[in-house]
XYZ file of C-alpha atoms in Angstrom:
627
model
C -217.447 -45.759 6.929
C -216.249 -49.107 8.307
C -218.063 -51.756 10.320
C -216.746 -54.596 12.419
C -216.394 -58.068 10.944
C -216.962 -61.323 12.820
C -213.311 -61.627 13.794
C -213.209 -58.290 15.583
C -211.357 -56.385 12.854
C -212.852 -53.658 10.733
C -214.277 -54.788 7.417
C -212.132 -52.183 5.689
C -208.954 -53.820 6.921
C -210.198 -57.275 5.992
C -210.941 -56.155 2.439
C -207.735 -54.194 1.953
C -204.957 -55.330 -0.338
C -202.433 -57.855 0.908
C -200.037 -55.103 1.872
C -202.556 -53.137 3.846
C -204.040 -56.282 5.329
C -200.654 -57.361 6.562
C -200.047 -53.933 8.043
C -203.252 -53.959 10.021
C -202.316 -57.087 11.951
C -198.856 -56.077 13.124
C -199.904 -56.717 16.697
C -198.447 -58.664 19.550
C -199.537 -62.285 19.853
C -202.587 -63.349 21.841
C -204.009 -59.864 21.785
C -207.053 -58.617 19.864
C -207.035 -54.946 20.804
C -205.230 -52.393 18.593
C -201.500 -52.098 19.261
C -200.532 -49.475 21.811
C -197.127 -47.867 21.976
C -195.137 -49.112 24.957
C -194.519 -45.552 26.162
C -198.270 -44.924 26.397
C -199.076 -48.109 28.316
C -199.277 -47.837 32.130
C -196.639 -49.728 34.084
C -197.857 -53.050 35.386
C -200.431 -53.424 32.597
C -201.289 -56.919 31.271
C -199.030 -56.385 28.257
C -195.915 -56.391 30.431
C -196.212 -60.095 31.367
C -197.082 -60.831 27.716
C -193.863 -59.161 26.631
C -191.926 -61.178 29.189
C -193.543 -64.373 27.917
C -192.723 -63.571 24.301
C -189.003 -64.545 24.390
C -189.876 -67.810 26.131
C -192.454 -68.607 23.462
C -189.968 -67.754 20.724
C -187.363 -69.973 22.366
C -189.889 -72.786 22.651
C -190.787 -72.441 18.967
C -187.110 -72.457 17.960
C -186.494 -75.522 20.128
C -189.362 -77.448 18.526
C -188.158 -76.566 15.019
C -184.637 -77.675 15.903
C -185.944 -80.896 17.469
C -187.935 -81.577 14.298
C -184.860 -81.006 12.140
C -182.796 -83.340 14.309
C -185.566 -85.931 14.082
C -185.347 -85.854 10.281
C -181.526 -86.017 10.169
C -180.932 -88.095 13.336
C -179.582 -91.211 11.647
C -176.879 -89.199 9.913
C -175.669 -87.666 13.168
C -174.880 -91.114 14.589
C -171.837 -91.275 12.286
C -171.402 -88.186 10.044
C -168.171 -89.412 8.490
C -169.268 -92.994 7.937
C -172.830 -92.560 6.711
C -174.568 -90.901 3.782
C -177.916 -89.340 4.684
C -180.918 -89.868 2.462
C -181.622 -91.597 -0.813
C -179.362 -89.515 -3.111
C -175.750 -90.240 -2.137
C -174.309 -88.707 -5.297
C -176.049 -85.409 -4.567
C -174.676 -85.441 -1.039
C -171.183 -86.190 -2.325
C -171.370 -83.266 -4.734
C -172.566 -80.848 -2.062
C -169.916 -82.007 0.369
C -167.343 -81.253 -2.315
C -168.868 -77.782 -2.815
C -168.496 -77.068 0.910
C -164.944 -78.425 0.866
C -164.063 -76.268 -2.120
C -165.580 -73.194 -0.442
C -163.320 -73.760 2.565
C -160.362 -74.242 0.216
C -161.223 -71.075 -1.716
C -161.456 -69.062 1.505
C -158.162 -70.341 2.886
C -156.325 -69.999 -0.437
C -158.142 -66.893 -1.782
C -159.306 -68.649 -4.954
C -162.228 -67.924 -7.289
C -165.490 -69.038 -5.602
C -167.365 -69.121 -8.925
C -165.112 -71.283 -11.105
C -162.508 -73.964 -10.428
C -160.321 -76.498 -12.206
C -160.008 -78.653 -9.074
C -162.904 -80.780 -10.352
C -163.109 -82.014 -13.948
C -159.432 -81.186 -14.434
C -158.252 -79.490 -16.529
C -161.420 -78.004 -18.097
C -162.962 -77.172 -14.729
C -166.492 -76.585 -13.453
C -168.582 -73.437 -13.588
C -169.900 -73.274 -10.017
C -172.543 -70.661 -10.841
C -174.202 -72.898 -13.396
C -174.237 -75.628 -10.766
C -174.985 -75.131 -7.068
C -172.546 -72.523 -5.817
C -173.662 -72.061 -2.175
C -170.901 -69.484 -1.728
C -172.374 -67.849 1.374
C -173.110 -71.083 3.310
C -169.731 -72.417 2.243
C -168.041 -69.307 3.616
C -169.946 -69.410 6.920
C -169.363 -73.146 7.369
C -165.671 -73.006 6.425
C -164.443 -73.198 10.043
C -166.515 -76.359 10.612
C -165.346 -77.839 7.317
C -161.681 -77.206 8.114
C -162.019 -78.547 11.669
C -164.474 -81.431 11.316
C -164.680 -82.179 7.597
C -167.177 -81.633 4.798
C -169.586 -84.454 5.885
C -170.084 -82.725 9.254
C -170.676 -79.338 7.617
C -173.135 -80.857 5.159
C -175.147 -82.502 7.927
C -175.102 -79.300 9.980
C -176.280 -77.339 6.950
C -179.158 -79.714 6.187
C -180.299 -79.678 9.817
C -180.119 -75.923 10.324
C -181.911 -75.315 7.026
C -185.050 -77.054 8.272
C -184.956 -75.430 11.711
C -184.038 -71.999 10.330
C -186.715 -72.042 7.637
C -189.405 -72.945 10.153
C -188.358 -70.243 12.603
C -187.996 -67.602 9.878
C -191.581 -68.162 8.749
C -192.763 -68.142 12.373
C -190.910 -64.879 13.028
C -192.322 -63.053 10.003
C -195.844 -64.454 10.302
C -196.156 -63.719 14.028
C -194.925 -60.138 13.674
C -196.363 -59.112 10.343
C -199.407 -61.127 9.349
C -201.153 -62.887 12.237
C -201.700 -62.035 15.894
C -201.642 -65.637 17.134
C -198.203 -67.093 17.707
C -199.719 -70.564 17.740
C -201.058 -70.007 14.224
C -197.693 -68.601 13.101
C -195.970 -71.626 14.617
C -198.167 -74.026 12.622
C -197.490 -72.030 9.444
C -193.745 -72.239 10.015
C -193.993 -75.934 10.811
C -195.773 -76.602 7.523
C -193.375 -74.499 5.441
C -190.324 -76.286 6.869
C -191.515 -79.868 7.404
C -194.044 -80.467 4.634
C -192.927 -83.172 2.178
C -191.290 -80.607 -0.119
C -188.382 -79.669 2.151
C -188.078 -83.070 3.795
C -187.739 -84.822 0.424
C -185.172 -82.268 -0.744
C -183.185 -82.970 2.418
C -182.172 -86.164 0.607
C -179.336 -84.237 -0.991
C -180.369 -80.686 -1.910
C -179.313 -78.253 0.838
C -179.504 -75.348 -1.615
C -183.242 -76.046 -1.958
C -183.953 -76.375 1.767
C -182.006 -73.183 2.563
C -185.136 -70.986 2.598
C -184.556 -69.040 5.802
C -184.269 -65.718 3.946
C -187.396 -66.228 1.829
C -189.982 -64.966 4.384
C -187.967 -61.791 4.965
C -187.616 -61.149 1.223
C -191.355 -61.566 0.724
C -192.146 -59.220 3.572
C -189.748 -56.542 2.301
C -191.447 -56.699 -1.113
C -194.723 -55.998 0.694
C -193.083 -53.095 2.523
C -191.931 -51.584 -0.763
C -195.520 -51.210 -1.917
C -196.766 -49.989 1.443
C -194.181 -47.372 2.409
C -193.065 -44.221 0.672
C -189.340 -44.760 1.315
C -188.274 -46.672 -1.789
C -184.542 -45.993 -1.393
C -184.228 -47.263 2.171
C -186.583 -50.195 1.713
C -185.085 -50.997 -1.684
C -181.615 -51.185 -0.178
C -182.804 -53.474 2.622
C -184.506 -55.742 0.103
C -181.419 -55.605 -2.088
C -179.220 -56.785 0.763
C -181.510 -59.765 1.374
C -181.638 -60.600 -2.332
C -177.857 -60.465 -2.650
C -177.513 -62.794 0.345
C -180.027 -65.249 -1.140
C -178.239 -64.995 -4.497
C -175.128 -66.460 -2.876
C -177.125 -69.082 -0.961
C -179.289 -70.472 -3.769
C -180.000 -68.720 -7.033
C -182.711 -71.269 -7.824
C -184.666 -70.478 -4.662
C -184.238 -66.771 -5.385
C -185.775 -67.286 -8.823
C -188.708 -69.225 -7.357
C -189.171 -66.509 -4.713
C -189.280 -63.825 -7.399
C -191.763 -65.913 -9.359
C -193.915 -66.321 -6.255
C -193.883 -62.543 -5.750
C -194.968 -62.081 -9.356
C -197.870 -64.493 -8.813
C -198.815 -62.603 -5.658
C -198.824 -59.286 -7.481
C -200.845 -60.855 -10.301
C -203.484 -61.985 -7.813
C -203.573 -58.526 -6.233
C -203.991 -56.971 -9.679
C -206.868 -59.329 -10.490
C -208.827 -58.625 -7.311
C -207.808 -55.017 -6.570
C -206.679 -53.490 -9.869
C -207.008 -49.844 -8.787
C -205.149 -50.349 -5.532
C -202.483 -52.388 -7.279
C -201.888 -49.711 -9.897
C -201.898 -47.036 -7.223
C -199.138 -48.800 -5.300
C -197.114 -49.569 -8.414
C -194.950 -46.377 -8.400
C -193.671 -46.991 -4.868
C -193.054 -50.647 -5.638
C -191.249 -49.962 -8.903
C -189.138 -47.233 -7.310
C -188.018 -49.554 -4.554
C -187.352 -52.397 -6.969
C -185.210 -50.070 -9.081
C -183.043 -49.366 -6.031
C -182.897 -53.095 -5.303
C -181.918 -53.792 -8.892
C -179.012 -51.351 -8.801
C -177.599 -52.938 -5.641
C -178.084 -56.509 -6.839
C -176.687 -55.695 -10.279
C -173.521 -54.243 -8.758
C -172.999 -57.174 -6.391
C -173.915 -59.957 -8.807
C -172.559 -58.664 -12.129
C -169.507 -60.925 -12.265
C -171.267 -64.089 -10.971
C -174.079 -63.552 -13.490
C -171.566 -63.151 -16.301
C -169.907 -66.342 -15.121
C -173.211 -68.210 -15.165
C -174.420 -67.089 -18.573
C -171.179 -66.452 -20.478
C -168.239 -67.712 -18.402
C -166.124 -70.807 -19.043
C -168.011 -74.117 -18.898
C -171.397 -72.367 -18.759
C -174.423 -74.278 -19.989
C -177.889 -73.536 -21.340
C -180.945 -75.514 -20.348
C -181.333 -78.641 -18.255
C -180.502 -82.096 -19.630
C -183.448 -84.111 -20.850
C -187.146 -83.519 -21.300
C -188.538 -81.188 -18.592
C -191.457 -83.553 -18.011
C -189.030 -86.159 -16.691
C -188.807 -83.965 -13.561
C -192.473 -82.920 -13.459
C -195.149 -83.913 -10.965
C -198.484 -85.508 -11.775
C -201.889 -84.167 -10.793
C -202.374 -87.189 -8.556
C -199.235 -86.389 -6.561
C -201.050 -83.628 -4.673
C -203.424 -86.032 -2.945
C -200.955 -88.814 -2.165
C -198.334 -89.219 0.530
C -194.581 -88.846 0.237
C -192.011 -91.515 0.950
C -190.851 -89.785 4.139
C -194.319 -88.984 5.545
C -195.975 -90.836 8.410
C -198.752 -91.980 6.081
C -196.319 -92.772 3.261
C -194.192 -95.798 2.452
C -191.174 -96.629 0.285
C -193.510 -97.155 -2.677
C -196.331 -94.673 -1.969
C -194.946 -91.946 -4.239
C -193.151 -93.944 -6.914
C -195.644 -93.626 -9.799
C -196.374 -89.977 -9.079
C -192.993 -88.224 -8.793
C -189.634 -88.163 -10.616
C -187.660 -89.574 -7.675
C -187.464 -89.521 -3.885
C -185.957 -86.034 -3.857
C -188.473 -84.183 -6.015
C -191.591 -84.948 -3.936
C -192.590 -81.313 -3.635
C -196.360 -81.866 -3.345
C -197.801 -85.047 -1.750
C -200.094 -83.327 0.743
C -202.772 -86.031 0.862
C -206.516 -85.578 0.414
C -207.121 -84.175 3.930
C -204.719 -81.249 3.454
C -206.110 -80.476 -0.001
C -209.652 -80.452 1.399
C -208.476 -78.342 4.352
C -206.935 -75.771 1.998
C -210.058 -75.599 -0.154
C -212.257 -75.203 2.933
C -210.046 -72.414 4.286
C -210.150 -70.567 0.966
C -213.959 -70.844 0.864
C -214.436 -69.741 4.471
C -212.110 -66.734 4.150
C -212.952 -65.971 0.533
C -213.773 -62.328 1.362
C -210.220 -61.633 2.517
C -207.902 -60.421 -0.209
C -204.904 -62.101 1.445
C -206.598 -65.480 1.075
C -207.665 -64.751 -2.494
C -204.115 -63.870 -3.461
C -202.774 -66.984 -1.722
C -205.320 -69.024 -3.666
C -203.984 -67.638 -6.948
C -200.372 -68.337 -5.966
C -201.228 -71.874 -4.866
C -203.154 -72.726 -8.016
C -200.712 -71.210 -10.525
C -197.583 -72.743 -8.979
C -199.247 -76.154 -8.646
C -200.266 -76.129 -12.308
C -196.762 -75.149 -13.445
C -195.276 -78.096 -11.542
C -197.270 -80.504 -13.730
C -194.979 -79.821 -16.693
C -195.681 -79.245 -20.371
C -198.564 -81.761 -20.621
C -201.409 -82.813 -18.365
C -201.497 -86.162 -16.642
C -204.163 -88.775 -16.167
C -203.494 -90.934 -13.171
C -199.756 -91.496 -13.189
C -199.524 -91.338 -16.985
C -198.740 -88.282 -19.079
C -201.105 -87.285 -21.887
C -200.471 -85.273 -25.058
C -202.710 -82.400 -23.897
C -200.574 -79.239 -23.471
C -200.344 -77.731 -19.993
C -199.522 -74.068 -19.228
C -195.808 -74.660 -18.642
C -195.485 -75.532 -22.334
C -195.725 -71.774 -22.997
C -192.687 -71.102 -20.780
C -190.508 -74.180 -21.134
C -188.262 -72.769 -23.879
C -187.709 -69.358 -22.289
C -184.305 -68.542 -20.772
C -184.012 -69.599 -17.109
C -187.322 -71.497 -17.321
C -185.541 -74.006 -19.555
C -183.163 -74.756 -16.666
C -185.778 -75.172 -13.917
C -186.573 -78.574 -12.443
C -190.318 -78.425 -13.034
C -191.420 -80.206 -9.858
C -189.851 -77.405 -7.812
C -192.580 -74.948 -8.758
C -194.571 -76.774 -6.065
C -192.165 -75.335 -3.485
C -194.081 -72.102 -4.033
C -197.308 -74.026 -3.428
C -196.004 -75.287 -0.097
C -195.042 -71.806 1.105
C -198.424 -70.398 0.060
C -200.274 -73.184 1.883
C -198.204 -72.602 5.013
C -199.183 -68.923 5.053
C -202.816 -69.838 4.322
C -202.935 -72.210 7.291
C -201.372 -69.571 9.546
C -204.021 -67.032 8.497
C -206.780 -69.619 8.934
C -205.549 -70.561 12.411
C -205.425 -66.911 13.377
C -209.024 -66.350 12.252
C -210.178 -69.479 14.080
C -208.637 -68.239 17.291
C -210.527 -64.980 17.072
C -213.902 -66.494 16.295
C -216.688 -65.437 18.658
C -220.148 -66.977 18.941
C -222.946 -65.222 20.810
C -224.065 -68.377 22.626
C -221.627 -68.627 25.538
C -222.033 -72.405 25.671
C -220.718 -72.737 22.131
C -218.158 -69.922 22.286
C -215.197 -72.251 21.770
C -216.838 -75.325 20.249
C -216.694 -74.353 16.560
C -213.057 -73.205 16.484
C -211.982 -76.170 18.590
C -213.656 -78.638 16.269
C -212.092 -76.878 13.283
C -208.663 -76.937 14.926
C -209.013 -80.662 15.661
C -209.993 -81.326 12.037
C -206.979 -79.330 10.828
C -204.670 -81.262 13.147
C -206.058 -84.562 11.895
C -205.428 -83.437 8.310
C -201.823 -82.411 9.000
C -200.702 -85.387 11.125
C -200.339 -87.839 8.195
C -197.701 -85.655 6.488
C -195.442 -85.394 9.533
C -191.923 -86.427 8.470
C -190.104 -89.630 9.255
C -186.307 -89.829 9.713
C -184.325 -89.971 6.491
C -182.641 -93.250 5.618
C -178.868 -93.685 5.740
C -176.341 -95.877 3.997
C -172.666 -96.577 4.519
C -170.044 -94.740 2.484
C -166.897 -96.201 1.004
C -163.953 -95.232 3.219
C -161.412 -92.786 1.834
C -157.820 -94.125 2.063
C -155.609 -92.960 4.909
C -153.199 -91.822 2.214
C -155.676 -89.004 1.547
C -157.093 -88.287 5.004
C -153.659 -88.202 6.665
C -152.309 -85.672 4.190
C -149.641 -88.047 2.857
C -150.770 -87.188 -0.666
C -149.081 -83.784 -0.312
C -145.646 -85.449 -0.719
C -146.642 -86.778 -4.148
C -148.967 -84.177 -5.689
C -148.005 -80.527 -6.130
C -150.540 -77.749 -5.413
C -152.999 -77.390 -8.273
C -151.913 -80.661 -9.883
C -154.108 -83.742 -10.238
C -154.367 -86.979 -8.282
C -156.210 -89.636 -10.299
C -158.202 -92.094 -8.098
C -158.853 -95.446 -9.757
C -161.389 -96.422 -10.983
C -161.863 -92.975 -12.500
C -165.497 -92.604 -11.563
C -167.201 -89.358 -10.775
C -168.001 -89.881 -7.080
C -164.740 -91.589 -6.086
C -162.887 -88.493 -7.234
C -165.157 -86.184 -5.257
C -165.062 -88.155 -2.006
C -161.263 -88.234 -2.068
C -161.033 -84.553 -2.941
C -163.540 -83.559 -0.240
C -161.558 -85.471 2.383
C -158.512 -83.396 1.386
C -160.572 -80.139 1.447
C -160.108 -79.857 -2.332
C -156.344 -79.782 -1.904
C -155.720 -81.520 -5.222
C -157.454 -81.545 -8.586
C -159.400 -84.596 -9.776
C -160.600 -85.736 -13.202
C -164.260 -85.954 -14.145
C -166.705 -85.377 -11.272
C -170.430 -84.860 -10.731
C -171.738 -81.621 -12.197
C -173.720 -79.952 -14.968
C -171.705 -78.611 -17.868
C -171.811 -78.018 -21.625
C -171.809 -80.777 -24.213
C -168.602 -79.378 -25.729
C -166.597 -76.201 -26.174
C -168.840 -75.286 -29.116
C -172.180 -76.563 -27.778
C -173.406 -75.036 -24.499
C -176.380 -77.393 -24.195
C -176.438 -78.761 -20.650
C -175.405 -82.330 -19.883
C -174.450 -84.374 -16.825
C -170.721 -84.672 -16.279
C -168.222 -85.059 -19.084
C -167.346 -87.732 -21.630
C -164.697 -89.902 -19.920
C -161.211 -90.093 -21.363
C -160.364 -93.429 -23.066
C -158.161 -94.555 -20.178
C -160.959 -93.857 -17.688
C -163.275 -96.064 -19.768
C -160.649 -98.802 -19.934
C -160.105 -98.833 -16.159
C -163.842 -98.808 -15.463
C -164.371 -101.740 -17.810
C -161.604 -103.707 -16.071
C -163.056 -102.976 -12.618
C -166.421 -104.301 -13.772
C -164.949 -107.425 -15.346
C -166.011 -106.304 -18.800
C -162.514 -106.745 -20.297
C -159.308 -108.593 -19.469
C -155.979 -107.177 -18.363
C -154.279 -107.284 -21.755
C -153.126 -103.857 -23.001
C -151.243 -102.976 -26.151
C -148.931 -100.153 -27.252
C -151.896 -98.032 -28.302
C -153.452 -98.366 -24.820
C -150.151 -97.397 -23.199
C -149.735 -94.357 -25.433
C -153.286 -93.284 -24.775
C -152.897 -93.740 -21.004
C -149.844 -91.502 -20.926
C -151.578 -88.942 -23.135
C -154.560 -88.927 -20.753
C -152.493 -88.261 -17.631
C -150.858 -85.391 -19.522
C -154.347 -84.085 -20.325
C -155.377 -84.379 -16.672
C -152.147 -82.642 -15.583
C -151.646 -85.521 -13.170
C -148.768 -86.072 -10.783
C -149.930 -89.450 -9.497
C -152.426 -92.260 -10.039
C -153.687 -94.049 -6.912
C -155.444 -97.369 -6.306
C -156.588 -98.548 -2.847
C -154.652 -101.612 -1.769
C -157.835 -103.586 -1.280
C -161.331 -103.401 -2.647
C -164.026 -105.290 -4.543
C -163.319 -107.943 -7.115
C -161.358 -106.489 -9.998
C -158.876 -104.403 -7.994
C -156.091 -106.961 -8.508
C -156.717 -106.754 -12.235
C -156.579 -102.963 -12.047
C -153.109 -103.126 -10.513
C -151.935 -105.408 -13.315
C -153.270 -102.975 -15.913
C -151.815 -99.897 -14.214
C -148.416 -101.543 -13.924
C -148.543 -102.200 -17.647
C -149.605 -98.629 -18.446
C -147.294 -96.640 -16.164
C -144.649 -99.036 -14.875
C -144.495 -100.776 -11.473
C -146.428 -98.987 -8.724
C -145.187 -98.433 -5.189
C -147.033 -99.089 -1.945
C -147.644 -95.868 0.023
C -149.701 -96.242 3.203
C -152.919 -97.981 2.106
C -152.739 -97.277 -1.650
C -150.707 -98.329 -4.648
C -149.236 -95.221 -6.243
C -147.926 -94.576 -9.746
C -145.776 -91.491 -10.131
C -146.667 -90.197 -13.602
C -144.684 -86.971 -13.467
C -142.115 -88.327 -15.960
C -144.954 -88.451 -18.513
C -146.677 -85.152 -17.616
C -143.979 -82.619 -16.726
């Protein structure tokens, strides 16, 4: 027998597992009565206007999410080609190159998972870096028409808006009956410090618009008895996310595992009873994903230039316990220095909720502690937050020698490649869902005294709003970018560099190469670059970039004033050997630049013979040494 709870639902539905609980609230917004099939509802009933209002409310929600995304990225839109958005320009440069290469691969039918157009001639394994094959494919028309900086900025902006609306869509249709509560949940998931800080250069992290749908389809697998159909639908979503961001897919899978763990803790019999349907559906999903991702997975774990692990100690990229109650750099209550002692850098600020939000979350968990959905969300929040601390606990902003739970996982495959702070992305998603559920329950509160019928929920809503306001985002900073020579942007380079051959920008620094290559839509190969790769051909341990060739070191030292312009026969022989190694057709130096560029021309003339002026660069034709 069931009896009614204080929110108008049956106690049986409130105490059901997360799957059943979600199923019981698949109702239209702003409606507390059980759902009625449209065919059974009399014409002209009150639901008809509600249905007509629904698209307008959805459009309003989408417009607010888009406005919020534009607010965060606004400074970049003032000059997409002349400004770098955020505090991590190298990350932006790398991702612009990835989008440029995707457009090149589409138009030239080249391998989207490996290329020698960066780090020539060894190449870069794009699966062990940030592939973004699906976004790159979709954005290819924009990249070819307007350039990689425009596509990057469009991608960053739509990620925030799309993630917010995706959570709103799933929450409002599958978990809560109040669209206002679903809207707040989506707002938190998309504009909490986690995604705003990662908008400083990590579009593959902010591209979370498929995550809510994947989570819901996992729930459907356990609820329904159609494992093949539901498994195929889930498989399609997983494959799509695989080619958007494998890292977010891994974190999503880990979040699902935490959710199932919480369900097993609080409802072991129900969890075991639903296991066959879930496992059957996941088997179908696995077959589809395995078929679609077999070659990319081989490329990542065994292909050329693959790596194992992440460079450095994992705790370098871990959060501190104190980070959860402080404010991020790009929050209203934050400042340029508010997060410095508590996070790895300005990008990895994946917690930073402030004391009010932490207290709000604890209060919500206590108030709704009887609901299994809230209990499970509490487990997910706590476990993911603890993992983000790293292998040892912290005291204040300092790390202690006391082992933390992640120490048990840090050496396992895949876990050894995770940026530890990003476990808190799971925390953010769980909190967003928790606040949506809490808002929904507040809306349906009823008090017998008519004079106080709305007082309690209104006071609670005002307190929640006050807690959330300090973490509203501020616009990301911008900085100017070094202009790419007209020699590159006009396409004049094509008369001097054959397809697939290398143009060597001087100085041979990682980002100069990528900016030039991006401007040419990856039309020519470049040496070095900005990527993760193996230490050597015999050591797959991950490292940043590659050891520069001797001539690259020489030219860098000259540009910095660290050595004079004198070169000997050994330097000349090495320089010509290096351009052969790079498979270069030409070496290019802008005709003007910072101090040291005149010295670079003197050195290059000595190494390769007199250069010629072509448009706004000095060019050295090195084909006599490399062909």
